[in-house]
Amino acid sequence: MKDKLDKLGARLQTKEIRIPVDLTVGILFFLLGGVVLLIMPQQVAISERDVVNGRAFPRLLMVLMMFCCALLVGKEIYKIAKKQPLEYKTVNLLVEIKALIILAILIISYLLAKWTDLFVVGAVFCALAFLIYFRCKKPSYYVITVGMAVGIWAAFRFLLNVRF
Amino acid sequence: MLQHIIPASGLLFTLQNILWINIGVFIGAVFAAIPGLTVILCVILFLPVTYSMSAIPGMMFLLGIYCAGGYGGSVSAILINTPGTPHAAATMLDGHPLSKQGRTKAALKIALYASTFGGVFSALALLFLGPQVAKFAAQLGTPECFMVCVFGLTIIAGVSGKSMIRGIIAACLGLLISCIGSDPMTSYDRFTFGVGRLYLGLDLAVCLIGLFALVEIVSRAEKKPEELHMDTSKMHDNGLITKAEYKRMARPTLLGSLIGVIVGIIPGTGASEASWFSYSQARNMSKHKEEFGHGSVEGVAAAESANNAVTGATLIPLLTLGIPGDGTVAIMLSALMINGLNPGLSLFTTQGDIMYAIMLGLILVNIFMLLQGKILTPLFAKVVSIPQEILTPIIVIFCFAGAYSVNKNYFDVAVALVFCVLAWLLRKLDMPPVPILLGLVLGKMTETNFRRALLISNGSPKIFVSSVYCWIFIALIAVAVFTILRGKVKEKKPQAEPVTKEE
């Protein structure tokens, strides 16, 4: 199992994706600005009597954001036209998969705590899951970490009076 | 000022405050000594603890973390050549070589003394300059306050990342997120998508837990296993610093403290910039330039005094104008506001005793940092090697417990997770998180002043160029943008390789 994982890891480590940063940011946030402007009438109620209503400030922000995005995209298009190199960010597939695993641990810990309405259940799962993620083989680490997880819950529950 | 000092001393010198200062100093030093754990992360994690406290002990606790964090970062920088916090990077250049020469204790002592001097110097600067800046701030009207917010956001957006435009986009995103919830002027709901819990808006502490703390956990995926295990070198020396060395430390320490205060007052700049600038100035002025990079006591003193001298100075724009000097003090603003303390001149007049108690407390924090540093440094050195396998889940559990305890519901934990995913995605796009934080902190203040000013002028934007102060701030914004852009162009010129690698 360990060897299989190591082989898979070594294979994934070589796989990389290059993202043209400014172009991606420009397009993504331009779209976000457009969507916010589109949904604003449904999401922000206003009174007709207001001189400056609740939509004025978010609208100003989105216009500024879209203007900045247009600048970024324009700059990148100019670079492409002039055959100048773009700024890229390299994303490693192995790193992203590991990040997704960590994120999954966080989400499962949260769901366990919520569904059982016992924070300590989520906390103990979180402690064990991370030790397994780090491939820890020392039993003392398991004892210490689980003990501390229960300790933190107890401190919040009984000292700070947080009921969970 | 004097009429506030005596009652302020009475408020400050209580057993409870002294206890919280010491707890804060201890936690701050321990956190900052562990590579990968930052001061901002520590302040976010422990912010919920202050919710049940009154203003003075709450602020003393957070200031204890903040100041000791400045020193704690140097412990791992000196011991294992890995800065515990980013601003200890300059300390590492000479601190670790000193340690390799068998003078670990001496290097730690130099760092501690310089940090304490810088911290006390900065606290005195706050004590004397703060009220004067507050008097100036009292003359600002609604449009000027809006311009102050724009000024703060522009600088932070400009200096936080590689690209100023990306910084502005991030600031806009933070300001937009701050619009979620009820309209501050009409109480109509905005961007709530029918979720009742969003009506009161998103809690700052919850957003920050996701944005800065949980994302650090996800970023463990970027580290190789061998980077997560570190052994500390042992401290065998007697820690003796000679008279000649003390003499040599004096000038760079004073210079570093001055630089730290000046840099700290400017919003958006922080301890890292101050320590590098101070280090390079000390090297230029030194008679022993050749020692720099090979274990110079002047180098350690200059870097450490500067990064701690930022601590009090960053509070000057925070307490007087409501503009946080850096990300960490932005979080402290929420601790102040929970206790009904709103920045400005009124804070120094109506709440003068509390304000002076906090400012005097900063001096006390530095004194306790010195005492704890002298006694507990061997312990701080040991925590450097706490295994990440144990540390990582503990931080997550603290984050979840902290997020839950803000409003006592799991919805906030989910919000923190959403912000964690957002922060991770933004990291992939090289978007700086600090402008988002500032947008979140300044959002309500910026919008309220913007709309009030327009209401006064019946919708005419000319009000934003109607006074001398407005023009001063417009000029400052223009100068800041020009300086930042010029700096970015200069930075880009020597770069031959256009492709940036993530790892």
mmCIF file of C-alpha atoms in Angstrom, chain B residues 11-229:
data_model
loop_
_atom_site.group_PDB
_atom_site.id
_atom_site.type_symbol
_atom_site.label_atom_id
_atom_site.label_comp_id
_atom_site.label_asym_id
_atom_site.label_seq_id
_atom_site.Cartn_x
_atom_site.Cartn_y
_atom_site.Cartn_z
ATOM 1 C CA LEU B 11 -6.417 50.747 35.704
ATOM 2 C CA LEU B 12 -3.328 49.050 34.298
ATOM 3 C CA PHE B 13 -1.532 47.752 37.380
ATOM 4 C CA THR B 14 -3.982 45.027 38.390
ATOM 5 C CA LEU B 15 -3.175 41.378 38.959
ATOM 6 C CA GLN B 16 -5.534 40.394 36.129
ATOM 7 C CA ASN B 17 -3.774 42.638 33.580
ATOM 8 C CA ILE B 18 -0.302 41.502 34.628
ATOM 9 C CA LEU B 19 -1.426 37.887 34.319
ATOM 10 C CA TRP B 20 -2.895 38.374 30.829
ATOM 11 C CA ILE B 21 0.208 40.266 29.664
ATOM 12 C CA ASN B 22 2.383 37.350 30.764
ATOM 13 C CA ILE B 23 0.110 34.741 29.197
ATOM 14 C CA GLY B 24 0.088 36.763 25.958
ATOM 15 C CA VAL B 25 3.871 37.210 25.958
ATOM 16 C CA PHE B 26 4.409 33.493 26.580
ATOM 17 C CA ILE B 27 1.968 32.351 23.886
ATOM 18 C CA GLY B 28 3.298 34.932 21.394
ATOM 19 C CA ALA B 29 6.927 33.921 21.904
ATOM 20 C CA VAL B 30 6.143 30.195 21.679
ATOM 21 C CA PHE B 31 4.017 30.599 18.526
ATOM 22 C CA ALA B 32 6.497 32.844 16.758
ATOM 23 C CA ALA B 33 9.388 30.524 17.638
ATOM 24 C CA ILE B 34 7.765 27.687 15.677
ATOM 25 C CA PRO B 35 8.529 28.061 11.964
ATOM 26 C CA GLY B 36 5.360 28.291 9.918
ATOM 27 C CA LEU B 37 3.246 29.724 12.721
ATOM 28 C CA THR B 38 2.898 33.460 12.382
ATOM 29 C CA VAL B 39 1.947 36.172 14.853
ATOM 30 C CA ILE B 40 -1.196 36.981 12.866
ATOM 31 C CA LEU B 41 -2.266 33.325 13.100
ATOM 32 C CA CYS B 42 -1.728 33.397 16.859
ATOM 33 C CA VAL B 43 -3.728 36.619 17.317
ATOM 34 C CA ILE B 44 -6.594 35.195 15.206
ATOM 35 C CA LEU B 45 -6.670 31.952 17.191
ATOM 36 C CA PHE B 46 -6.741 33.691 20.546
ATOM 37 C CA LEU B 47 -9.030 36.598 19.605
ATOM 38 C CA PRO B 48 -12.182 34.730 20.767
ATOM 39 C CA VAL B 49 -10.609 34.401 24.231
ATOM 40 C CA THR B 50 -10.756 38.209 24.570
ATOM 41 C CA TYR B 51 -14.490 38.404 23.806
ATOM 42 C CA SER B 52 -15.375 37.819 27.420
ATOM 43 C CA MET B 53 -12.776 40.323 28.711
ATOM 44 C CA SER B 54 -12.953 44.068 29.139
ATOM 45 C CA ALA B 55 -10.860 46.371 26.919
ATOM 46 C CA ILE B 56 -7.652 46.629 28.940
ATOM 47 C CA PRO B 57 -6.928 42.954 29.757
ATOM 48 C CA GLY B 58 -8.086 41.947 26.255
ATOM 49 C CA MET B 59 -5.754 44.410 24.562
ATOM 50 C CA MET B 60 -2.911 43.601 26.978
ATOM 51 C CA PHE B 61 -3.235 39.921 26.090
ATOM 52 C CA LEU B 62 -3.215 40.614 22.331
ATOM 53 C CA LEU B 63 -0.375 43.162 22.614
ATOM 54 C CA GLY B 64 1.592 40.600 24.617
ATOM 55 C CA ILE B 65 1.228 38.125 21.744
ATOM 56 C CA TYR B 66 2.042 40.799 19.148
ATOM 57 C CA CYS B 67 5.201 42.126 20.822
ATOM 58 C CA ALA B 68 6.592 38.778 21.972
ATOM 59 C CA GLY B 69 5.932 37.445 18.479
ATOM 60 C CA GLY B 70 8.469 39.982 17.241
ATOM 61 C CA TYR B 71 11.141 38.457 19.462
ATOM 62 C CA GLY B 72 10.002 34.818 19.236
ATOM 63 C CA GLY B 73 10.592 34.718 15.498
ATOM 64 C CA SER B 74 14.279 35.317 16.085
ATOM 65 C CA VAL B 75 14.667 32.176 18.235
ATOM 66 C CA SER B 76 14.303 29.733 15.365
ATOM 67 C CA ALA B 77 16.104 32.149 13.012
ATOM 68 C CA ILE B 78 19.157 31.995 15.278
ATOM 69 C CA LEU B 79 18.918 28.327 16.238
ATOM 70 C CA ILE B 80 17.999 26.562 13.009
ATOM 71 C CA ASN B 81 18.444 29.187 10.293
ATOM 72 C CA THR B 82 14.681 29.266 9.662
ATOM 73 C CA PRO B 83 12.849 32.450 10.631
ATOM 74 C CA GLY B 84 9.892 31.679 12.901
ATOM 75 C CA THR B 85 8.104 34.667 11.405
ATOM 76 C CA PRO B 86 8.863 36.446 8.089
ATOM 77 C CA HIS B 87 10.201 39.566 9.830
ATOM 78 C CA ALA B 88 12.940 37.562 11.548
ATOM 79 C CA ALA B 89 14.543 36.780 8.173
ATOM 80 C CA ALA B 90 17.037 39.653 8.491
ATOM 81 C CA THR B 91 17.982 38.478 12.008
ATOM 82 C CA MET B 92 18.816 35.067 10.574
ATOM 83 C CA LEU B 93 21.620 36.484 8.395
ATOM 84 C CA ASP B 94 23.841 37.183 11.397
ATOM 85 C CA GLY B 95 22.052 35.381 14.217
ATOM 86 C CA HIS B 96 22.613 31.892 12.863
ATOM 87 C CA PRO B 97 26.301 32.444 12.015
ATOM 88 C CA LEU B 98 26.761 33.682 15.604
ATOM 89 C CA SER B 99 25.075 30.490 16.812
ATOM 90 C CA LYS B 100 27.375 28.404 14.603
ATOM 91 C CA GLN B 101 30.334 30.132 16.225
ATOM 92 C CA GLY B 102 29.101 28.619 19.519
ATOM 93 C CA ARG B 103 27.464 31.841 20.732
ATOM 94 C CA THR B 104 23.796 30.843 20.569
ATOM 95 C CA LYS B 105 22.876 32.243 23.992
ATOM 96 C CA ALA B 106 24.696 35.502 23.248
ATOM 97 C CA ALA B 107 22.867 35.872 19.917
ATOM 98 C CA LEU B 108 19.515 35.249 21.601
ATOM 99 C CA LYS B 109 20.394 37.780 24.305
ATOM 100 C CA ILE B 110 21.336 40.435 21.735
ATOM 101 C CA ALA B 111 18.045 39.797 19.927
ATOM 102 C CA LEU B 112 16.121 40.033 23.207
ATOM 103 C CA TYR B 113 17.750 43.272 24.366
ATOM 104 C CA ALA B 114 17.410 44.932 20.967
ATOM 105 C CA SER B 115 13.781 43.795 20.699
ATOM 106 C CA THR B 116 12.985 45.192 24.136
ATOM 107 C CA PHE B 117 14.650 48.516 23.381
ATOM 108 C CA GLY B 118 12.820 48.781 20.049
ATOM 109 C CA GLY B 119 9.524 47.879 21.702
ATOM 110 C CA VAL B 120 9.860 50.410 24.542
ATOM 111 C CA PHE B 121 11.019 53.123 22.105
ATOM 112 C CA SER B 122 7.983 52.427 19.963
ATOM 113 C CA ALA B 123 5.612 52.442 22.950
ATOM 114 C CA LEU B 124 6.961 55.865 23.973
ATOM 115 C CA ALA B 125 6.490 57.113 20.404
ATOM 116 C CA LEU B 126 2.870 55.957 20.585
ATOM 117 C CA LEU B 127 2.389 57.628 23.952
ATOM 118 C CA PHE B 128 3.651 61.016 22.744
ATOM 119 C CA LEU B 129 2.631 60.998 19.059
ATOM 120 C CA GLY B 130 -0.737 59.208 19.337
ATOM 121 C CA PRO B 131 -2.676 62.055 21.013
ATOM 122 C CA GLN B 132 -1.207 64.627 18.589
ATOM 123 C CA VAL B 133 -2.252 62.608 15.521
ATOM 124 C CA ALA B 134 -5.686 62.124 17.124
ATOM 125 C CA LYS B 135 -6.056 65.919 17.434
ATOM 126 C CA PHE B 136 -5.347 66.210 13.708
ATOM 127 C CA ALA B 137 -7.802 63.375 12.975
ATOM 128 C CA ALA B 138 -10.526 65.290 14.853
ATOM 129 C CA GLN B 139 -10.405 67.993 12.190
ATOM 130 C CA LEU B 140 -11.349 65.518 9.473
ATOM 131 C CA GLY B 141 -14.924 65.478 8.217
ATOM 132 C CA THR B 142 -16.840 62.721 6.446
ATOM 133 C CA PRO B 143 -15.283 63.135 2.960
ATOM 134 C CA GLU B 144 -11.796 63.346 4.465
ATOM 135 C CA CYS B 145 -12.415 60.170 6.472
ATOM 136 C CA PHE B 146 -13.389 58.425 3.230
ATOM 137 C CA MET B 147 -10.161 59.666 1.635
ATOM 138 C CA VAL B 148 -8.178 58.329 4.634
ATOM 139 C CA CYS B 149 -9.729 54.898 4.080
ATOM 140 C CA VAL B 150 -8.925 55.036 0.361
ATOM 141 C CA PHE B 151 -5.359 56.091 1.226
ATOM 142 C CA GLY B 152 -4.904 53.162 3.625
ATOM 143 C CA LEU B 153 -6.410 50.658 1.221
ATOM 144 C CA THR B 154 -4.336 51.949 -1.710
ATOM 145 C CA ILE B 155 -1.049 51.607 0.140
ATOM 146 C CA ILE B 156 -1.875 48.160 1.458
ATOM 147 C CA ALA B 157 -3.124 46.976 -1.935
ATOM 148 C CA GLY B 158 0.061 48.337 -3.463
ATOM 149 C CA VAL B 159 2.659 46.877 -1.150
ATOM 150 C CA SER B 160 1.037 43.556 -0.227
ATOM 151 C CA GLY B 161 1.717 41.555 -3.346
ATOM 152 C CA LYS B 162 3.697 41.468 -6.548
ATOM 153 C CA SER B 163 1.124 43.426 -8.549
ATOM 154 C CA MET B 164 -0.679 46.598 -7.463
ATOM 155 C CA ILE B 165 -3.668 45.885 -9.711
ATOM 156 C CA ARG B 166 -4.134 42.438 -8.177
ATOM 157 C CA GLY B 167 -3.885 44.099 -4.742
ATOM 158 C CA ILE B 168 -6.662 46.567 -5.657
ATOM 159 C CA ILE B 169 -8.839 43.693 -6.936
ATOM 160 C CA ALA B 170 -8.256 41.869 -3.625
ATOM 161 C CA ALA B 171 -9.154 45.017 -1.638
ATOM 162 C CA CYS B 172 -12.370 45.390 -3.713
ATOM 163 C CA LEU B 173 -13.205 41.756 -2.921
ATOM 164 C CA GLY B 174 -12.696 42.370 0.819
ATOM 165 C CA LEU B 175 -14.845 45.520 0.682
ATOM 166 C CA LEU B 176 -17.549 43.616 -1.219
ATOM 167 C CA ILE B 177 -17.562 40.827 1.396
ATOM 168 C CA SER B 178 -17.965 43.493 4.103
ATOM 169 C CA CYS B 179 -21.191 44.573 2.326
ATOM 170 C CA ILE B 180 -22.805 41.199 3.122
ATOM 171 C CA GLY B 181 -25.497 41.628 5.763
ATOM 172 C CA SER B 182 -27.648 44.568 6.710
ATOM 173 C CA ASP B 183 -27.092 47.949 5.056
ATOM 174 C CA PRO B 184 -25.333 50.137 7.701
ATOM 175 C CA MET B 185 -27.604 53.092 6.885
ATOM 176 C CA THR B 186 -31.005 51.610 5.994
ATOM 177 C CA SER B 187 -30.818 48.093 7.540
ATOM 178 C CA TYR B 188 -32.091 46.463 4.319
ATOM 179 C CA ASP B 189 -30.361 43.138 3.777
ATOM 180 C CA ARG B 190 -27.688 42.816 1.082
ATOM 181 C CA PHE B 191 -26.193 39.721 -0.603
ATOM 182 C CA THR B 192 -27.726 37.400 1.996
ATOM 183 C CA PHE B 193 -29.155 34.964 -0.622
ATOM 184 C CA GLY B 194 -32.016 34.208 1.748
ATOM 185 C CA VAL B 195 -29.705 32.914 4.487
ATOM 186 C CA GLY B 196 -31.018 34.415 7.709
ATOM 187 C CA ARG B 197 -27.728 34.082 9.572
ATOM 188 C CA LEU B 198 -26.016 36.374 7.041
ATOM 189 C CA TYR B 199 -28.249 39.334 7.981
ATOM 190 C CA LEU B 200 -25.840 40.374 10.742
ATOM 191 C CA GLY B 201 -22.915 40.097 8.349
ATOM 192 C CA LEU B 202 -19.845 37.912 8.541
ATOM 193 C CA ASP B 203 -17.859 37.995 11.735
ATOM 194 C CA LEU B 204 -14.333 39.301 11.165
ATOM 195 C CA ALA B 205 -12.668 36.717 13.425
ATOM 196 C CA VAL B 206 -14.429 33.854 11.611
ATOM 197 C CA CYS B 207 -13.366 35.158 8.176
ATOM 198 C CA LEU B 208 -9.788 35.565 9.386
ATOM 199 C CA ILE B 209 -9.630 32.038 10.804
ATOM 200 C CA GLY B 210 -10.343 30.750 7.300
ATOM 201 C CA LEU B 211 -8.340 33.356 5.421
ATOM 202 C CA PHE B 212 -5.126 33.138 7.443
ATOM 203 C CA ALA B 213 -5.200 30.182 9.848
ATOM 204 C CA LEU B 214 -6.915 27.237 8.120
ATOM 205 C CA VAL B 215 -5.269 28.032 4.803
ATOM 206 C CA GLU B 216 -1.891 27.614 6.516
ATOM 207 C CA ILE B 217 -2.954 24.069 7.370
ATOM 208 C CA VAL B 218 -3.923 23.351 3.753
ATOM 209 C CA SER B 219 -0.564 24.793 2.683
ATOM 210 C CA ARG B 220 1.140 21.956 4.625
ATOM 211 C CA ALA B 221 0.494 20.067 1.362
ATOM 212 C CA GLU B 222 3.228 22.180 -0.247
ATOM 213 C CA LYS B 223 5.866 21.131 2.271
ATOM 214 C CA LYS B 224 7.995 18.071 1.889
ATOM 215 C CA PRO B 225 8.086 15.721 4.946
ATOM 216 C CA GLU B 226 11.750 16.470 5.644
ATOM 217 C CA GLU B 227 10.970 20.208 5.894
ATOM 218 C CA LEU B 228 8.553 19.456 8.716
ATOM 219 C CA HIS B 229 11.179 17.893 10.967
#
